[in-house]
GROMACS .gro file of C-alpha atoms in nm:
model
  505
    1MET     CA    1  13.036   4.590  16.486
    2LEU     CA    2  13.035   4.848  16.208
    3LYS     CA    3  13.248   4.634  15.981
    4LEU     CA    4  12.963   4.387  15.973
    5LEU     CA    5  12.722   4.638  15.828
    6ARG     CA    6  12.681   4.673  15.455
    7PRO     CA    7  12.749   5.003  15.279
    8ALA     CA    8  12.446   5.215  15.207
    9SER     CA    9  12.284   5.232  14.872
   10THR     CA   10  12.166   5.527  14.668
   11ARG     CA   11  12.129   5.424  14.310
   12ALA     CA   12  12.075   5.650  14.015
   13VAL     CA   13  11.733   5.570  13.879
   14SER     CA   14  11.661   5.902  13.723
   15SER     CA   15  11.601   6.065  13.398
   16ARG     CA   16  11.581   6.408  13.554
   17PHE     CA   17  11.727   6.505  13.890
   18VAL     CA   18  11.629   6.866  13.946
   19ALA     CA   19  11.619   7.122  14.219
   20THR     CA   20  11.364   7.380  14.317
   21CYS     CA   21  11.547   7.650  14.122
   22VAL     CA   22  11.725   7.449  13.855
   23VAL     CA   23  11.613   7.387  13.498
   24PRO     CA   24  11.557   7.012  13.449
   25ILE     CA   25  11.781   6.813  13.221
   26THR     CA   26  11.650   6.520  13.016
   27LEU     CA   27  11.871   6.218  12.965
   28PRO     CA   28  11.832   5.982  12.667
   29ASN     CA   29  11.573   5.705  12.689
   30ALA     CA   30  11.513   5.766  13.058
   31ALA     CA   31  11.174   5.727  13.214
   32SER     CA   32  11.152   5.835  13.576
   33ARG     CA   33  11.236   6.144  13.776
   34PHE     CA   34  11.456   6.143  14.085
   35PHE     CA   35  11.426   6.468  14.279
   36SER     CA   36  11.560   6.629  14.590
   37HIS     CA   37  11.546   6.985  14.707
   38LYS     CA   38  11.838   7.227  14.674
   39SER     CA   39  12.037   6.998  14.448
   40SER     CA   40  12.215   7.032  14.119
   41ASN     CA   41  12.134   6.837  13.805
   42LEU     CA   42  12.239   6.475  13.799
   43GLN     CA   43  12.562   6.462  13.601
   44ALA     CA   44  12.767   6.170  13.478
   45GLY     CA   45  13.067   6.115  13.701
   46SER     CA   46  12.934   6.331  13.985
   47THR     CA   47  13.140   6.319  14.305
   48VAL     CA   48  12.879   6.499  14.516
   49PRO     CA   49  12.739   6.236  14.757
   50SER     CA   50  12.379   6.357  14.742
   51GLU     CA   51  12.382   6.355  14.361
   52ALA     CA   52  12.601   6.053  14.280
   53ALA     CA   53  12.479   5.723  14.143
   54ASP     CA   54  12.498   5.424  14.370
   55ALA     CA   55  12.447   5.121  14.149
   56ALA     CA   56  12.588   5.067  13.803
   57ALA     CA   57  12.304   4.841  13.692
   58THR     CA   58  11.943   4.918  13.783
   59VAL     CA   59  11.613   4.891  13.602
   60ILE     CA   60  11.628   5.237  13.453
   61ALA     CA   61  12.006   5.253  13.420
   62GLU     CA   62  11.990   4.944  13.203
   63GLN     CA   63  11.747   5.126  12.974
   64ARG     CA   64  11.995   5.408  12.920
   65ASP     CA   65  12.311   5.429  12.720
   66ALA     CA   66  12.612   5.344  12.933
   67SER     CA   67  12.760   5.689  12.874
   68THR     CA   68  12.481   5.855  13.071
   69ILE     CA   69  12.527   5.650  13.389
   70ALA     CA   70  12.665   5.868  13.666
   71HIS     CA   71  12.960   5.694  13.829
   72SER     CA   72  13.275   5.850  13.967
   73ALA     CA   73  13.491   5.550  13.873
   74THR     CA   74  13.491   5.235  13.668
   75TRP     CA   75  13.535   4.899  13.837
   76LEU     CA   76  13.888   4.873  13.696
   77ASP     CA   77  13.975   5.211  13.852
   78ALA     CA   78  13.847   5.098  14.191
   79LEU     CA   79  14.011   4.755  14.165
   80THR     CA   80  14.350   4.902  14.072
   81GLU     CA   81  14.340   5.149  14.360
   82ARG     CA   82  14.239   4.881  14.611
   83ASP     CA   83  14.528   4.659  14.502
   84ARG     CA   84  14.768   4.953  14.528
   85GLN     CA   85  14.649   5.037  14.879
   86ALA     CA   86  14.668   4.672  14.984
   87ALA     CA   87  15.031   4.656  14.869
   88GLU     CA   88  15.100   4.943  15.110
   89GLY     CA   89  14.921   4.766  15.394
   90ASN     CA   90  14.605   4.978  15.381
   91VAL     CA   91  14.242   4.863  15.379
   92LEU     CA   92  14.020   5.059  15.141
   93ASP     CA   93  13.648   5.049  15.223
   94SER     CA   94  13.536   5.305  14.966
   95PHE     CA   95  13.693   5.430  14.646
   96SER     CA   96  13.483   5.748  14.621
   97TYR     CA   97  13.463   5.851  14.988
   98MET     CA   98  13.806   5.848  15.149
   99ASN     CA   99  13.776   6.172  15.345
  100PRO     CA  100  13.473   6.290  15.546
  101LYS     CA  101  13.558   6.655  15.455
  102THR     CA  102  13.439   6.789  15.791
  103THR     CA  103  13.355   6.661  16.141
  104GLU     CA  104  13.145   6.961  16.242
  105VAL     CA  105  12.797   6.871  16.366
  106GLY     CA  106  12.503   7.098  16.294
  107GLU     CA  107  12.126   7.075  16.279
  108ARG     CA  108  11.908   6.975  15.986
  109THR     CA  109  11.532   6.983  15.938
  110ARG     CA  110  11.333   6.710  15.765
  111SER     CA  111  11.277   6.930  15.463
  112GLU     CA  112  11.653   6.952  15.405
  113SER     CA  113  11.681   6.576  15.353
  114PHE     CA  114  11.344   6.533  15.180
  115SER     CA  115  11.381   6.364  14.841
  116TYR     CA  116  11.148   6.183  14.605
  117LEU     CA  117  11.132   5.964  14.299
  118VAL     CA  118  10.856   5.976  14.039
  119LEU     CA  119  10.766   5.654  13.856
  120PRO     CA  120  10.515   5.756  13.585
  121PHE     CA  121  10.370   5.415  13.503
  122LYS     CA  122  10.048   5.565  13.366
  123ASP     CA  123  10.240   5.795  13.134
  124ASP     CA  124  10.516   5.554  13.030
  125ARG     CA  125  10.409   5.203  12.935
  126TRP     CA  126  10.767   5.082  12.886
  127LEU     CA  127  10.868   5.190  13.234
  128CYS     CA  128  10.555   5.014  13.360
  129ASP     CA  129  10.663   4.704  13.169
  130SER     CA  130  10.988   4.696  13.372
  131TYR     CA  131  10.797   4.691  13.702
  132ILE     CA  132  10.518   4.446  13.623
  133ASN     CA  133  10.506   4.076  13.712
  134ALA     CA  134  10.363   3.776  13.530
  135PHE     CA  135  10.016   3.839  13.677
  136GLY     CA  136  10.005   4.202  13.562
  137ARG     CA  137  10.066   4.339  13.912
  138LEU     CA  138  10.352   4.531  14.071
  139ARG     CA  139  10.682   4.345  14.081
  140ALA     CA  140  10.776   4.456  14.431
  141GLY     CA  141  11.139   4.346  14.410
  142GLN     CA  142  11.206   4.611  14.147
  143MET     CA  143  11.068   4.880  14.375
  144PHE     CA  144  11.285   4.762  14.667
  145GLN     CA  145  11.584   4.881  14.465
  146ASP     CA  146  11.428   5.227  14.441
  147LEU     CA  147  11.345   5.237  14.812
  148ASP     CA  148  11.699   5.148  14.913
  149ALA     CA  149  11.843   5.395  14.663
  150LEU     CA  150  11.622   5.678  14.781
  151ALA     CA  151  11.695   5.608  15.148
  152GLY     CA  152  12.069   5.618  15.082
  153ARG     CA  153  12.045   5.949  14.900
  154ILE     CA  154  11.839   6.095  15.186
  155ALA     CA  155  12.107   5.983  15.434
  156TYR     CA  156  12.379   6.169  15.245
  157ARG     CA  157  12.168   6.482  15.212
  158HIS     CA  158  12.117   6.488  15.588
  159CYS     CA  159  12.489   6.444  15.656
  160ALA     CA  160  12.603   6.715  15.410
  161PRO     CA  161  12.845   6.886  15.390
  162ALA     CA  162  13.021   6.595  15.565
  163GLU     CA  163  13.084   6.287  15.352
  164PRO     CA  164  13.096   5.988  15.587
  165MET     CA  165  13.060   5.630  15.472
  166ASN     CA  166  12.693   5.558  15.538
  167VAL     CA  167  12.592   5.197  15.591
  168THR     CA  168  12.247   5.045  15.621
  169ALA     CA  169  12.214   4.885  15.961
  170SER     CA  170  11.864   4.751  15.905
  171VAL     CA  171  11.544   4.764  15.707
  172ASP     CA  172  11.299   4.804  15.991
  173ARG     CA  173  10.990   4.720  15.787
  174ILE     CA  174  10.839   4.751  15.442
  175TYR     CA  175  10.459   4.725  15.447
  176MET     CA  176  10.197   4.745  15.174
  177VAL     CA  177   9.923   4.964  15.318
  178LYS     CA  178   9.684   4.884  15.035
  179LYS     CA  179   9.686   4.698  14.706
  180VAL     CA  180   9.744   4.877  14.379
  181ASP     CA  181   9.688   4.598  14.129
  182GLU     CA  182   9.659   4.785  13.800
  183ILE     CA  183   9.977   4.989  13.819
  184GLN     CA  184   9.937   5.097  13.456
  185ASN     CA  185   9.659   5.327  13.579
  186TYR     CA  186   9.880   5.508  13.832
  187ASN     CA  187  10.179   5.735  13.856
  188PHE     CA  188  10.384   5.654  14.166
  189VAL     CA  189  10.583   5.885  14.389
  190LEU     CA  190  10.830   5.748  14.644
  191ALA     CA  191  10.920   6.018  14.897
  192GLY     CA  192  11.102   6.027  15.228
  193CYS     CA  193  11.324   6.205  15.476
  194VAL     CA  194  11.518   6.155  15.798
  195THR     CA  195  11.271   6.125  16.088
  196TRP     CA  196  11.508   6.055  16.380
  197THR     CA  197  11.877   6.080  16.462
  198GLY     CA  198  12.109   5.947  16.727
  199ARG     CA  199  12.477   6.033  16.755
  200SER     CA  200  12.581   5.843  16.444
  201SER     CA  201  12.259   5.673  16.335
  202MET     CA  202  11.945   5.793  16.163
  203GLU     CA  203  11.602   5.655  16.082
  204ILE     CA  204  11.469   5.724  15.734
  205THR     CA  205  11.101   5.688  15.647
  206VAL     CA  206  10.996   5.643  15.285
  207LYS     CA  207  10.635   5.626  15.166
  208GLY     CA  208  10.489   5.528  14.832
  209TYR     CA  209  10.203   5.734  14.686
  210ALA     CA  210   9.977   5.632  14.396
  211PHE     CA  211   9.805   5.896  14.181
  212GLU     CA  212   9.536   5.818  13.926
  213ASP     CA  213   9.548   6.178  13.812
  214LEU     CA  214   9.840   6.416  13.777
  215VAL     CA  215  10.125   6.407  14.028
  216PRO     CA  216  10.148   6.735  14.226
  217GLU     CA  217  10.369   6.982  14.042
  218ASP     CA  218  10.541   7.103  14.359
  219ILE     CA  219  10.613   6.786  14.557
  220SER     CA  220  10.674   6.815  14.931
  221GLU     CA  221  10.560   6.638  15.246
  222GLU     CA  222  10.274   6.886  15.265
  223THR     CA  223  10.147   6.827  14.910
  224LEU     CA  224  10.150   6.446  14.926
  225PRO     CA  225   9.812   6.333  15.069
  226ASN     CA  226   9.800   6.046  15.319
  227GLU     CA  227   9.503   5.889  15.140
  228ASN     CA  228   9.732   5.815  14.845
  229VAL     CA  229   9.984   5.617  15.052
  230PHE     CA  230  10.011   5.254  14.944
  231LEU     CA  231  10.348   5.161  15.099
  232THR     CA  232  10.561   5.252  15.400
  233ALA     CA  233  10.925   5.165  15.461
  234ASN     CA  234  11.170   5.241  15.741
  235PHE     CA  235  11.549   5.216  15.724
  236THR     CA  236  11.820   5.268  15.986
  237PHE     CA  237  12.152   5.403  15.864
  238VAL     CA  238  12.481   5.436  16.053
  239ALA     CA  239  12.765   5.671  15.958
  240ARG     CA  240  13.130   5.563  15.965
  241ASN     CA  241  13.447   5.765  15.933
  242PRO     CA  242  13.626   5.635  15.620
  243LEU     CA  243  13.964   5.725  15.771
  244THR     CA  244  13.931   5.570  16.116
  245HIS     CA  245  13.660   5.309  16.035
  246LYS     CA  246  13.484   5.420  16.356
  247SER     CA  247  13.140   5.574  16.412
  248PHE     CA  248  13.094   5.926  16.277
  249ALA     CA  249  12.884   6.194  16.450
  250ILE     CA  250  12.614   6.325  16.215
  251ASN     CA  251  12.396   6.634  16.204
  252ARG     CA  252  12.115   6.639  16.460
  253LEU     CA  253  11.756   6.637  16.339
  254LEU     CA  254  11.549   6.940  16.437
  255PRO     CA  255  11.172   6.868  16.430
  256VAL     CA  256  10.979   7.191  16.367
  257THR     CA  257  10.612   7.087  16.359
  258GLU     CA  258  10.387   6.887  16.589
  259LYS     CA  259  10.371   6.601  16.338
  260GLU     CA  260  10.751   6.593  16.309
  261TRP     CA  261  10.783   6.577  16.688
  262ILE     CA  262  10.528   6.292  16.703
  263ASP     CA  263  10.722   6.100  16.438
  264TYR     CA  264  11.049   6.172  16.619
  265ARG     CA  265  10.918   6.042  16.953
  266ARG     CA  266  10.770   5.735  16.785
  267ALA     CA  267  11.103   5.656  16.620
  268GLU     CA  268  11.288   5.723  16.945
  269SER     CA  269  11.058   5.483  17.128
  270PHE     CA  270  11.096   5.223  16.853
  271ASN     CA  271  11.477   5.240  16.864
  272ALA     CA  272  11.479   5.206  17.243
  273LYS     CA  273  11.245   4.908  17.218
  274LYS     CA  274  11.458   4.757  16.942
  275LYS     CA  275  11.767   4.767  17.163
  276LEU     CA  276  11.580   4.599  17.448
  277ALA     CA  277  11.435   4.335  17.215
  278ALA     CA  278  11.759   4.271  17.029
  279LYS     CA  279  11.759   3.911  17.145
  280ASP     CA  280  11.721   3.670  16.856
  281GLN     CA  281  11.369   3.524  16.831
  282SER     CA  282  11.519   3.176  16.799
  283ILE     CA  283  11.672   3.186  17.148
  284ILE     CA  284  11.362   3.314  17.326
  285GLU     CA  285  11.227   3.025  17.531
  286PRO     CA  286  10.880   2.916  17.416
  287SER     CA  287  10.590   2.995  17.645
  288ASP     CA  288  10.362   2.728  17.790
  289GLU     CA  289  10.111   2.797  17.513
  290GLU     CA  290  10.383   2.764  17.248
  291ASN     CA  291  10.507   2.438  17.402
  292ARG     CA  292  10.154   2.298  17.381
  293LEU     CA  293  10.138   2.412  17.019
  294VAL     CA  294  10.464   2.230  16.940
  295TYR     CA  295  10.330   1.910  17.095
  296ASP     CA  296   9.998   1.939  16.908
  297MET     CA  297  10.182   1.999  16.579
  298TRP     CA  298  10.402   1.695  16.640
  299LYS     CA  299  10.098   1.474  16.694
  300ALA     CA  300   9.911   1.616  16.396
  301SER     CA  301  10.210   1.595  16.160
  302ARG     CA  302  10.237   1.219  16.215
  303GLU     CA  303   9.885   1.170  16.084
  304LEU     CA  304   9.905   1.398  15.780
  305THR     CA  305   9.993   1.270  15.435
  306PRO     CA  306  10.046   1.558  15.191
  307GLN     CA  307  10.036   1.324  14.891
  308PHE     CA  308   9.666   1.269  14.965
  309ASN     CA  309   9.599   1.631  15.064
  310LYS     CA  310   9.697   1.881  14.797
  311ASN     CA  311   9.646   2.175  15.033
  312VAL     CA  312   9.928   2.090  15.273
  313MET     CA  313  10.303   2.056  15.232
  314PHE     CA  314  10.583   1.956  15.468
  315MET     CA  315  10.812   2.247  15.551
  316LYS     CA  316  11.120   2.066  15.422
  317ASP     CA  317  10.953   2.032  15.081
  318THR     CA  318  10.898   2.409  15.043
  319THR     CA  319  11.269   2.495  15.024
  320VAL     CA  320  11.410   2.659  14.711
  321SER     CA  321  11.771   2.775  14.674
  322SER     CA  322  11.979   3.003  14.457
  323THR     CA  323  12.352   3.074  14.419
  324LEU     CA  324  12.484   3.389  14.254
  325PHE     CA  325  12.831   3.522  14.181
  326MET     CA  326  12.851   3.889  14.275
  327GLN     CA  327  12.956   4.086  13.968
  328PRO     CA  328  13.079   4.450  13.974
  329GLN     CA  329  12.789   4.569  13.759
  330TYR     CA  330  12.577   4.552  14.077
  331ARG     CA  331  12.820   4.741  14.302
  332ASN     CA  332  12.715   5.033  14.519
  333ARG     CA  333  12.857   5.385  14.527
  334HIS     CA  334  13.154   5.271  14.738
  335SER     CA  335  13.258   5.032  14.458
  336TYR     CA  336  13.361   4.726  14.659
  337MET     CA  337  13.029   4.602  14.796
  338ILE     CA  338  12.706   4.498  14.628
  339PHE     CA  339  12.418   4.746  14.609
  340GLY     CA  340  12.175   4.667  14.890
  341GLY     CA  341  11.866   4.713  14.675
  342TYR     CA  342  11.994   4.440  14.445
  343LEU     CA  343  12.022   4.204  14.743
  344LEU     CA  344  11.670   4.291  14.854
  345ARG     CA  345  11.543   4.225  14.505
  346GLN     CA  346  11.718   3.888  14.474
  347SER     CA  347  11.600   3.766  14.816
  348PHE     CA  348  11.246   3.881  14.737
  349GLU     CA  349  11.241   3.701  14.402
  350LEU     CA  350  11.346   3.377  14.570
  351ALA     CA  351  11.086   3.423  14.845
  352TYR     CA  352  10.823   3.482  14.578
  353CYS     CA  353  10.925   3.158  14.406
  354ALA     CA  354  10.886   2.967  14.733
  355ALA     CA  355  10.545   3.120  14.808
  356ALA     CA  356  10.417   3.064  14.453
  357ALA     CA  357  10.537   2.703  14.434
  358PHE     CA  358  10.388   2.631  14.776
  359SER     CA  359  10.047   2.787  14.713
  360SER     CA  360  10.020   2.704  14.340
  361ALA     CA  361   9.897   3.059  14.285
  362GLY     CA  362  10.025   3.414  14.238
  363PRO     CA  363  10.100   3.550  14.588
  364ARG     CA  364  10.067   3.920  14.674
  365PHE     CA  365  10.346   4.083  14.873
  366VAL     CA  366  10.231   4.218  15.211
  367SER     CA  367  10.541   4.297  15.418
  368LEU     CA  368  10.911   4.257  15.481
  369ASP     CA  369  10.976   4.222  15.853
  370SER     CA  370  11.261   4.390  16.038
  371THR     CA  371  11.591   4.279  15.884
  372THR     CA  372  11.939   4.341  16.022
  373PHE     CA  373  12.232   4.320  15.783
  374LYS     CA  374  12.498   4.111  15.953
  375ALA     CA  375  12.771   4.137  15.690
  376PRO     CA  376  12.825   4.323  15.363
  377VAL     CA  377  12.837   4.128  15.038
  378PRO     CA  378  13.165   4.195  14.853
  379VAL     CA  379  13.200   4.212  14.477
  380GLY     CA  380  13.359   3.884  14.369
  381SER     CA  381  13.200   3.671  14.641
  382VAL     CA  382  12.948   3.388  14.612
  383LEU     CA  383  12.603   3.455  14.755
  384SER     CA  384  12.392   3.154  14.854
  385MET     CA  385  12.024   3.195  14.939
  386SER     CA  386  11.777   2.945  15.077
  387ALA     CA  387  11.405   3.018  15.111
  388SER     CA  388  11.134   2.812  15.278
  389VAL     CA  389  10.780   2.865  15.400
  390SER     CA  390  10.805   2.898  15.778
  391TYR     CA  391  10.446   2.984  15.876
  392THR     CA  392  10.096   2.994  15.732
  393GLU     CA  393   9.781   3.155  15.868
  394HIS     CA  394   9.425   3.116  15.746
  395ILE     CA  395   9.225   3.439  15.724
  396HIS     CA  396   8.855   3.352  15.754
  397ASP     CA  397   8.528   3.538  15.739
  398GLY     CA  398   8.221   3.436  15.936
  399SER     CA  399   8.081   3.219  15.658
  400ASP     CA  400   8.385   2.992  15.621
  401PRO     CA  401   8.307   2.635  15.733
  402GLU     CA  402   8.676   2.590  15.820
  403ALA     CA  403   8.677   2.886  16.059
  404GLY     CA  404   8.577   2.675  16.357
  405VAL     CA  405   8.793   2.373  16.279
  406ASP     CA  406   9.019   2.292  16.573
  407SER     CA  407   9.368   2.218  16.441
  408PRO     CA  408   9.723   2.327  16.528
  409PHE     CA  409   9.751   2.432  16.162
  410ASN     CA  410   9.430   2.635  16.173
  411LEU     CA  411   9.499   2.858  16.473
  412PRO     CA  412   9.305   3.177  16.547
  413ALA     CA  413   9.438   3.431  16.298
  414THR     CA  414   9.653   3.718  16.423
  415ASN     CA  415   9.530   3.923  16.125
  416LYS     CA  416   9.167   3.997  16.044
  417ILE     CA  417   8.973   4.066  15.726
  418SER     CA  418   8.966   4.439  15.664
  419ALA     CA  419   8.665   4.653  15.582
  420ASN     CA  420   8.887   4.876  15.366
  421PRO     CA  421   8.809   4.799  14.998
  422ASP     CA  422   9.174   4.871  14.906
  423ALA     CA  423   9.324   4.643  15.171
  424PHE     CA  424   9.503   4.316  15.091
  425LEU     CA  425   9.316   4.121  15.356
  426LEU     CA  426   8.978   4.200  15.207
  427GLU     CA  427   8.870   3.840  15.157
  428PRO     CA  428   8.949   3.495  15.298
  429GLY     CA  429   9.286   3.351  15.208
  430THR     CA  430   9.622   3.226  15.333
  431LEU     CA  431   9.897   3.441  15.479
  432VAL     CA  432  10.227   3.280  15.374
  433GLN     CA  433  10.547   3.372  15.555
  434VAL     CA  434  10.876   3.291  15.380
  435LYS     CA  435  11.218   3.302  15.545
  436VAL     CA  436  11.522   3.365  15.326
  437ASP     CA  437  11.865   3.289  15.475
  438THR     CA  438  12.164   3.436  15.293
  439ASN     CA  439  12.529   3.337  15.323
  440ILE     CA  440  12.840   3.472  15.155
  441LYS     CA  441  13.165   3.299  15.075
  442ASN     CA  442  13.479   3.486  14.977
  443LEU     CA  443  13.696   3.300  14.730
  444ASP     CA  444  13.997   3.322  14.962
  445SER     CA  445  13.812   3.148  15.246
  446VAL     CA  446  13.674   2.800  15.299
  447VAL     CA  447  13.417   2.930  15.546
  448SER     CA  448  13.091   3.101  15.454
  449LYS     CA  449  12.924   3.351  15.686
  450GLU     CA  450  12.570   3.469  15.735
  451SER     CA  451  12.484   3.793  15.559
  452GLY     CA  452  12.124   3.842  15.668
  453CYS     CA  453  11.784   3.684  15.714
  454PHE     CA  454  11.483   3.822  15.528
  455ILE     CA  455  11.124   3.746  15.630
  456TYR     CA  456  10.863   3.814  15.363
  457SER     CA  457  10.488   3.779  15.406
  458PHE     CA  458  10.252   3.714  15.115
  459PHE     CA  459   9.876   3.680  15.087
  460VAL     CA  460   9.702   3.428  14.862
  461PRO     CA  461   9.325   3.492  14.835
  462ARG     CA  462   9.100   3.189  14.805
  463SER     CA  463   8.963   3.346  14.488
  464SER     CA  464   9.305   3.289  14.325
  465TYR     CA  465   9.216   2.927  14.262
  466GLU     CA  466   9.008   2.760  13.998
  467GLU     CA  467   8.639   2.835  14.029
  468GLY     CA  468   8.468   2.588  14.257
  469LYS     CA  469   8.795   2.474  14.415
  470PRO     CA  470   8.896   2.747  14.663
  471HIS     CA  471   9.110   2.633  14.954
  472PHE     CA  472   9.354   2.734  15.224
  473SER     CA  473   9.715   2.616  15.221
  474SER     CA  474   9.908   2.487  15.523
  475VAL     CA  475  10.276   2.424  15.587
  476ILE     CA  476  10.354   2.131  15.817
  477PRO     CA  477  10.669   2.126  16.032
  478GLN     CA  478  10.797   1.782  16.130
  479THR     CA  479  11.114   1.830  16.335
  480TYR     CA  480  11.153   2.027  16.657
  481SER     CA  481  11.367   2.281  16.472
  482GLU     CA  482  11.098   2.332  16.209
  483MET     CA  483  10.830   2.364  16.476
  484MET     CA  484  11.029   2.640  16.645
  485GLU     CA  485  11.054   2.812  16.305
  486TYR     CA  486  10.675   2.794  16.292
  487VAL     CA  487  10.645   2.939  16.644
  488GLU     CA  488  10.881   3.225  16.554
  489GLY     CA  489  10.672   3.287  16.243
  490ARG     CA  490  10.358   3.320  16.452
  491ARG     CA  491  10.537   3.567  16.680
  492ARG     CA  492  10.631   3.775  16.378
  493ALA     CA  493  10.272   3.763  16.249
  494HIS     CA  494  10.162   3.904  16.587
  495ASP     CA  495  10.425   4.180  16.557
  496THR     CA  496  10.300   4.274  16.211
  497ALA     CA  497   9.938   4.280  16.327
  498ASN     CA  498  10.036   4.507  16.618
  499TYR     CA  499  10.230   4.733  16.381
  500VAL     CA  500   9.927   4.767  16.154
  501ALA     CA  501   9.706   4.845  16.454
  502THR     CA  502   9.929   5.141  16.549
  503MET     CA  503   9.942   5.290  16.198
  504PRO     CA  504   9.764   5.625  16.152
  505LYS     CA  505   9.415   5.570  16.017
   0.00000   0.00000   0.00000
């Protein structure tokens, strides 16, 4: 099981990595700040897990001179050592972490793993330029790299002084709580910590905060106000022993406040529910209502002609694909696998292409649903991705003439228009769900295998279209397989709506 999980990611995206009692160091041409408590300055070539870089090429790393990038080994070093070990009959999973140092298990509080990243878009227009999309809004794929990097660093801080090989088992959800369109007017802080632990697994929660004014000087969970949260993300990490390749017992989390206990119980309940609901959505038998929906869609699809209706498109016509060769410049801290944040970014960019081409407008990212990584992506492999629109939902207000139209492609919405002026679903529009399937092929094999499936949701407001021509968009499945994809998409939309309903107000 564990060999199917991809190594964790903790990339160096910092210009200054400082501790509570350490004088900050400024690196050349760097723009952001990557902090954690009780740490030393970020140094080139660091071998300390909680301080080391994870990815060789990231947004900010690419802005810096190569000599400042903190890596413990070059790709040629790692490649030579792997070949040497293979000649002796050994399998090397990580170049930098070959010994866990200790197997003793202790207790850690949330504050001991707490870390944060400052992205000063308001203060640094060139950093902002790296994170902005063609419509002048946040390019979410870039931030996914930061989220994955920060989560990986938090995992290693919790495990210290042990140095296991941490792998990301899943991204449990990334959700945009509210829209922050003009990012040039904000300074962002991404901050998180471990919120739950099992024997060898841990849940890490990361939140994004947007500040129009100054970022708090002393950043902690207590000084980051909930009203500034614009994004939440949850990751599950699993620790492996690099010597035995088996699970590795990690430090237990010790909640110390009422809020920490509430979060711990919530995460515990979620993990128990996740194990019970581990069955793949595609093999869950459709209910009577879903069977009726499939039949109604089949009848309706025979009568629709997209060439005469510009607002609908057959599902098969929404597919876009991409093939990439995995180069070592995008490797993670373990050297032999690709940085997970890079994979998230690439899958997101393809999903965005599919949603934009389908809707003929600039979609806004809303959420990434729970994603389990089924296999790591090795350096030197070929990654194939295929994205298609699997579900659409029309968000109406009371004045919409289409709200009462009875159609299998205009079902009652699982999501409602929000009264929150900062919410995405503030006006009528189309919720577009895109499924991205990824497969990897090693050059020494004729068979490709599934790496993971990513489900992204976007929102396209009716106001995005030319004045006087607002409309909703619909995807039309034609085959039974496509109709089941649509049904699964509606189930996921329900799950997201339920998740939002349980979020703290």
